[in-house]
C-alpha cells in the first residue's frame, strides 16, 4: 500500500490500533475519510473556523482538517463513530436525539465531540460555560438552544451515573 | 402503537443517524474509480475572454478531461436562459466558472486547474444600482432579447437592450398621492441591506456519471431533485427518462442548491466527456464564498401616511435589488417580496415598485425568506417611526392596522386564515413587552417588535406514492428532501396516521427521480402543505384499496372495515383482527404491493398577477405570518449592544410536530440574528474581501440571546390538518425587531444593515450611517 512519498504512522482510532502509510501533507480528516472509511467527520471550511471536523486526540480537541496525520504517531483519536452508534448511543448522543439537537445534522458530529470534551472537563457547566466552550462549533441551522439543552440533559445523566458508581 | 401522530413531538426519524455520524450526505458519495474535478474561476468581474488555453493542463499525467465554454456553449436559467454553464464570450462576475478539469485525484485536478491560462480584456464594470441604471452604463447583456425564456404565470420578464434593468415589478392600488395629501403624518426614509452568504456547512457537491447507453446519474446535494433532473436533461439534450438524480441527507440549503447553479452543469458536462467514469465536483468553502449565490442586496425608499389615531392610509415603496449578472430566480423574488413589502396591514392605497438590476456583483439567489427580510428591515422600522411620532405604542399600532380574516390585501385578495394579530400578541407577551430592566448611567434597554407576511410559491405541484409492503409496513416515495427542516419526520407522521401504522413501520425512501415522483422543490416552506397533502391522499388511496380487499377476503362491506394499529378489524366483530399483510396475501395468493398515489397542485386556485397593477385575487395558496420581539441592552457611550432576548411567534396553521416547528422557528431566528447584527460580504469593485469564516461571521453559541418561541395555530382549510408553512417566518422579522429595540432605547434609527456598533455610535451622534460609496 505504500507509494513513493508515503511514510508509516500508527494511530489508535476509536480503540483500534491502525498502521497506515500516509503522504506527509495528508490531514487527519483525509486519512479518516479516505483511508479508514470513517465518514462521520466532515469538512465545513478547511481552515479550522467552523468546528465541523472536530475530533479528540488524546482527549484534547483537534481540528482534523488542520492536523497532519503524520504528526499523530502513537496518539489516540476518538471520532463520532467511537462515541456510539445504532447499537448503543453515548449519553451525549442520546440527549441530542431527545432534545432535537440536529436539524441538517452536518455540524452534529463535531458538536458532540466538543460537548464530550466539555463534560470530560466539567460535569456541571454553567450556561455561560457551555456557550463559551461551544462557540467554536458553528451551526447554521441555528440549533444552539436545543444543543445547550441536550448538553445540560447529558450532564445530569452522566452525573447520576457517576454518583451511582 | 398506531394512532394519530398529528400534533405529537415525535423524535426525528433522522436523529439517530445524524448523532452517530452514519447519515449519508452528498459529500460522502464514493463511486469506485471516480475522477475528481476542479473549476477555474474568473478573478475579474467584467471582461472579454480573449483566450483560454488548456494545453498545459491536458499534458499533466492523470488529467482526463478539460473543458471550457467554447466546448459547451450552453446557457440555462429557470426564467431567462442567460447564464452560461461555463463562461462564453465574457465573464460577468468574479467567481464565474471559466474552465474545469477532471483528473485521477484532487491534487492532480488542482494542479491542472492552476495550469490553465486565461487571458482577459477587462471591461469597465458596474457595482451599484445607480451606476448600473445610468444611460451610459456598461451593459451586462448587450441584448437580453436573444435569450430563451420560461413562461412563469403572473410574471412579465422583458429586459430591453441598452439597459441593465432586468425586471420591474409594479403594484398600484387606490391613490397614494391623494392619501399623502390628506394624511396627518407622512414620513419617508431609505434603508439598505448587504449581500450575505448561505454558509450551509455542507458545500455544494455532485457526482455525475454517464454510462455506455448515455444514461446520466447524478448524486446531488440539492433541494429539488426533479427540477435538477429536468434541467440536466435539457442541458444534455436527452429525455428526462435517461437522467436520474439521487439525493440523500442535505447538510443545509436555505434556498441554495435549487436549480442547476454553477456546479451541477459542470459536473454533468465533464461526465459526458468521460464515458462510464464518475466525476466528483465539490466546492470548498472559498468556492462557496466566491462563486455561490448571495442574498440580493437592496436599497428601499419607503413612505408611509397615517392619521392621528394611528390608522394607516397609504404606503409607497421603491426597492432596488442587485441581481448580479444573471436573472436566475430574481424576478420571482422581486415580485413576491414586492407585494409583501408593505407589511401585513390594511392599506386602502398602495404603490410598489421593485427594480431588479443587472450588475457585475455576485449572483443574487433565492435565500430563506425570499426578499422579505430585506423589505421588512425598511417597512417595519418605518412603522415604528410613525407610531413614535404619533405617540402610539408600536404593538398597539400594529394591532390596530394588522390584517384580520376577511380583509382585502394590497393585491385585492380577500384573506383567510390570518394569524398575524395572534403572533403580535404572543411575541409581545413572551418578551414581557415594556417590562425590561431599567438600565443605568451608561447603558439602556429597549424592546422592539416586527411582523411580516410571506407568500409561498404558487402555482406549484407535488406528487407522491405510498407502497404498502407484504408485511404491512409502508414505503413513502417522496422527492421531498430532508435538509434539516424535519420534512421526513412530519411526512412519516402523516402517512403513519392515515394508515394506522406505528411510526417505525413507515419509512421515507431515498430521493431518487427514477423512483420518487415529481416534487417542485423543498423550498418556500411548501413541503408540509403540498407534499403533506399529496402523501395524505396517497395513504388514503392505499387505505381505500385495502378496505376493498379486506371486504372481499372477509366477506364484509368495505364501510365496516376499520384500521387499528396495523390491523384490519370489522365493525361489530370484536376479538378478530388481521394484519395488512395477511389480507394482501389472502387476496392475491402471494405477497404483493398496494400502491397509493396522491398529488397536490395549486393551479386551480391561483389567480395570475396583473403585471401592471400587481392585482391578483389569489397570488399565493397561503401566507406565512410571524412576529418577533427583541430586547437589547445598549451602551450609550460606545454603541455596543447585545440582543439579550428574542421572542418569536409564528402561525403554523397546525403544528404537526411542535418540537420540529420550534427547531425551525428558532433556527430561522438565529439566521435572522446574523443578518441583523453581523453578516456582510464586503466587496470592492466586484471583488470579495472576506471569503472566509475567519472574516465573515455567522452567529455562534456565544451570540445566543435567550430564545423564546411560540406556535400560533390559525388553521388553513386547504392544508393537511390545517397546516401551512413556517420555515421562513422568523428570519424576516429579526433585523427590524432589533432595530426597533435600539430605536426604543436610543431614539435613533439605523438605516443600514448589519447593525454594527459603529453604526449605532454614529447614529447616536447624529451622523449618517450610509455606507460610503
mmCIF file of N, CA and C in Angstrom, chain B residues 397-442:
data_model
loop_
_atom_site.group_PDB
_atom_site.id
_atom_site.type_symbol
_atom_site.label_atom_id
_atom_site.label_comp_id
_atom_site.label_asym_id
_atom_site.label_seq_id
_atom_site.Cartn_x
_atom_site.Cartn_y
_atom_site.Cartn_z
ATOM 1 N N UNK B 397 -50.090 49.969 17.768
ATOM 2 C CA UNK B 397 -50.200 50.475 16.396
ATOM 3 C C UNK B 397 -50.399 49.332 15.415
ATOM 4 N N UNK B 398 -49.588 48.293 15.592
ATOM 5 C CA UNK B 398 -49.696 47.160 14.678
ATOM 6 C C UNK B 398 -51.033 46.461 14.824
ATOM 7 N N UNK B 399 -51.467 46.265 16.054
ATOM 8 C CA UNK B 399 -52.742 45.562 16.250
ATOM 9 C C UNK B 399 -53.904 46.338 15.631
ATOM 10 N N UNK B 400 -53.797 47.674 15.638
ATOM 11 C CA UNK B 400 -54.866 48.480 15.047
ATOM 12 C C UNK B 400 -54.959 48.275 13.543
ATOM 13 N N UNK B 401 -53.828 48.040 12.896
ATOM 14 C CA UNK B 401 -53.795 48.023 11.437
ATOM 15 C C UNK B 401 -53.608 46.639 10.817
ATOM 16 N N UNK B 402 -53.257 45.654 11.613
ATOM 17 C CA UNK B 402 -52.902 44.348 11.045
ATOM 18 C C UNK B 402 -54.112 43.644 10.452
ATOM 19 N N UNK B 403 -53.845 42.839 9.449
ATOM 20 C CA UNK B 403 -54.889 42.082 8.763
ATOM 21 C C UNK B 403 -55.685 41.204 9.722
ATOM 22 N N UNK B 404 -56.988 41.110 9.386
ATOM 23 C CA UNK B 404 -57.854 40.111 10.014
ATOM 24 C C UNK B 404 -58.406 39.258 8.881
ATOM 25 N N UNK B 405 -58.931 38.097 9.200
ATOM 26 C CA UNK B 405 -59.655 37.296 8.214
ATOM 27 C C UNK B 405 -60.715 38.158 7.539
ATOM 28 N N UNK B 406 -60.774 38.080 6.238
ATOM 29 C CA UNK B 406 -61.795 38.832 5.509
ATOM 30 C C UNK B 406 -61.321 40.181 4.999
ATOM 31 N N UNK B 407 -60.157 40.663 5.505
ATOM 32 C CA UNK B 407 -59.624 41.925 4.978
ATOM 33 C C UNK B 407 -59.146 41.719 3.548
ATOM 34 N N UNK B 408 -59.116 42.816 2.802
ATOM 35 C CA UNK B 408 -58.621 42.758 1.428
ATOM 36 C C UNK B 408 -57.166 43.217 1.411
ATOM 37 N N UNK B 409 -56.315 42.434 0.775
ATOM 38 C CA UNK B 409 -54.881 42.731 0.747
ATOM 39 C C UNK B 409 -54.558 43.785 -0.305
ATOM 40 N N UNK B 410 -53.288 44.160 -0.378
ATOM 41 C CA UNK B 410 -52.888 45.148 -1.387
ATOM 42 C C UNK B 410 -53.001 44.599 -2.809
ATOM 43 N N UNK B 411 -53.107 43.262 -2.960
ATOM 44 C CA UNK B 411 -53.280 42.719 -4.306
ATOM 45 C C UNK B 411 -54.759 42.520 -4.640
ATOM 46 N N UNK B 412 -55.630 42.822 -3.689
ATOM 47 C CA UNK B 412 -57.067 42.669 -3.935
ATOM 48 C C UNK B 412 -57.618 41.318 -3.509
ATOM 49 N N UNK B 413 -56.867 40.568 -2.723
ATOM 50 C CA UNK B 413 -57.337 39.266 -2.265
ATOM 51 C C UNK B 413 -58.090 39.409 -0.948
ATOM 52 N N UNK B 414 -59.205 38.704 -0.818
ATOM 53 C CA UNK B 414 -59.877 38.644 0.475
ATOM 54 C C UNK B 414 -59.195 37.531 1.266
ATOM 55 N N UNK B 415 -58.527 37.905 2.357
ATOM 56 C CA UNK B 415 -57.639 36.987 3.059
ATOM 57 C C UNK B 415 -58.381 36.031 3.980
ATOM 58 N N UNK B 416 -57.846 34.816 4.084
ATOM 59 C CA UNK B 416 -58.373 33.823 5.023
ATOM 60 C C UNK B 416 -57.202 33.260 5.835
ATOM 61 N N UNK B 417 -57.533 32.680 6.971
ATOM 62 C CA UNK B 417 -56.514 32.017 7.792
ATOM 63 C C UNK B 417 -55.366 32.964 8.114
ATOM 64 N N UNK B 418 -55.715 34.091 8.740
ATOM 65 C CA UNK B 418 -54.730 35.123 9.038
ATOM 66 C C UNK B 418 -54.367 35.072 10.516
ATOM 67 N N UNK B 419 -53.119 34.774 10.834
ATOM 68 C CA UNK B 419 -52.722 34.637 12.237
ATOM 69 C C UNK B 419 -51.818 35.739 12.743
ATOM 70 N N UNK B 420 -51.714 36.875 12.016
ATOM 71 C CA UNK B 420 -50.692 37.854 12.367
ATOM 72 C C UNK B 420 -50.973 38.545 13.698
ATOM 73 N N UNK B 421 -52.238 38.845 13.995
ATOM 74 C CA UNK B 421 -52.526 39.550 15.253
ATOM 75 C C UNK B 421 -52.147 38.675 16.447
ATOM 76 N N UNK B 422 -52.486 37.391 16.344
ATOM 77 C CA UNK B 422 -52.139 36.474 17.429
ATOM 78 C C UNK B 422 -50.619 36.405 17.587
ATOM 79 N N UNK B 423 -49.889 36.424 16.469
ATOM 80 C CA UNK B 423 -48.420 36.384 16.540
ATOM 81 C C UNK B 423 -47.887 37.634 17.231
ATOM 82 N N UNK B 424 -48.457 38.790 16.900
ATOM 83 C CA UNK B 424 -48.002 40.032 17.530
ATOM 84 C C UNK B 424 -48.248 39.956 19.036
ATOM 85 N N UNK B 425 -49.437 39.532 19.407
ATOM 86 C CA UNK B 425 -49.773 39.447 20.834
ATOM 87 C C UNK B 425 -48.883 38.455 21.557
ATOM 88 N N UNK B 426 -48.655 37.296 20.942
ATOM 89 C CA UNK B 426 -47.821 36.271 21.567
ATOM 90 C C UNK B 426 -46.381 36.738 21.733
ATOM 91 N N UNK B 427 -45.838 37.349 20.689
ATOM 92 C CA UNK B 427 -44.440 37.802 20.769
ATOM 93 C C UNK B 427 -44.299 38.872 21.839
ATOM 94 N N UNK B 428 -45.249 39.791 21.880
ATOM 95 C CA UNK B 428 -45.199 40.859 22.878
ATOM 96 C C UNK B 428 -45.318 40.286 24.285
ATOM 97 N N UNK B 429 -46.218 39.333 24.452
ATOM 98 C CA UNK B 429 -46.408 38.708 25.760
ATOM 99 C C UNK B 429 -45.137 37.969 26.165
ATOM 100 N N UNK B 430 -44.549 37.240 25.203
ATOM 101 C CA UNK B 430 -43.392 36.398 25.516
ATOM 102 C C UNK B 430 -42.184 37.234 25.929
ATOM 103 N N UNK B 431 -42.008 38.407 25.319
ATOM 104 C CA UNK B 431 -40.850 39.228 25.676
ATOM 105 C C UNK B 431 -41.129 40.005 26.961
ATOM 106 N N UNK B 432 -42.403 40.052 27.364
ATOM 107 C CA UNK B 432 -42.759 40.894 28.513
ATOM 108 C C UNK B 432 -42.723 42.347 28.086
ATOM 109 N N UNK B 433 -43.481 42.637 27.055
ATOM 110 C CA UNK B 433 -43.427 43.956 26.404
ATOM 111 C C UNK B 433 -43.501 45.100 27.416
ATOM 112 N N UNK B 434 -42.475 45.940 27.343
ATOM 113 C CA UNK B 434 -42.458 47.132 28.177
ATOM 114 C C UNK B 434 -41.892 46.915 29.563
ATOM 115 N N UNK B 435 -41.562 45.678 29.936
ATOM 116 C CA UNK B 435 -41.086 45.463 31.302
ATOM 117 C C UNK B 435 -39.624 45.051 31.343
ATOM 118 N N UNK B 436 -38.808 45.669 30.519
ATOM 119 C CA UNK B 436 -37.387 45.329 30.529
ATOM 120 C C UNK B 436 -36.688 46.020 31.700
ATOM 121 N N UNK B 437 -35.443 45.583 31.985
ATOM 122 C CA UNK B 437 -34.687 46.231 33.065
ATOM 123 C C UNK B 437 -34.511 47.729 32.800
ATOM 124 N N UNK B 438 -34.211 48.476 33.842
ATOM 125 C CA UNK B 438 -34.212 49.933 33.732
ATOM 126 C C UNK B 438 -32.980 50.504 33.055
ATOM 127 N N UNK B 439 -31.871 49.836 33.113
ATOM 128 C CA UNK B 439 -30.654 50.456 32.570
ATOM 129 C C UNK B 439 -30.000 51.345 33.603
ATOM 130 N N UNK B 440 -28.912 52.001 33.188
ATOM 131 C CA UNK B 440 -28.181 52.831 34.155
ATOM 132 C C UNK B 440 -27.536 54.016 33.482
ATOM 133 N N UNK B 441 -26.454 54.480 34.050
ATOM 134 C CA UNK B 441 -25.819 55.698 33.559
ATOM 135 C C UNK B 441 -25.281 55.516 32.140
ATOM 136 N N UNK B 442 -24.714 54.348 31.856
ATOM 137 C CA UNK B 442 -24.058 54.174 30.560
ATOM 138 C C UNK B 442 -24.725 53.143 29.663
#
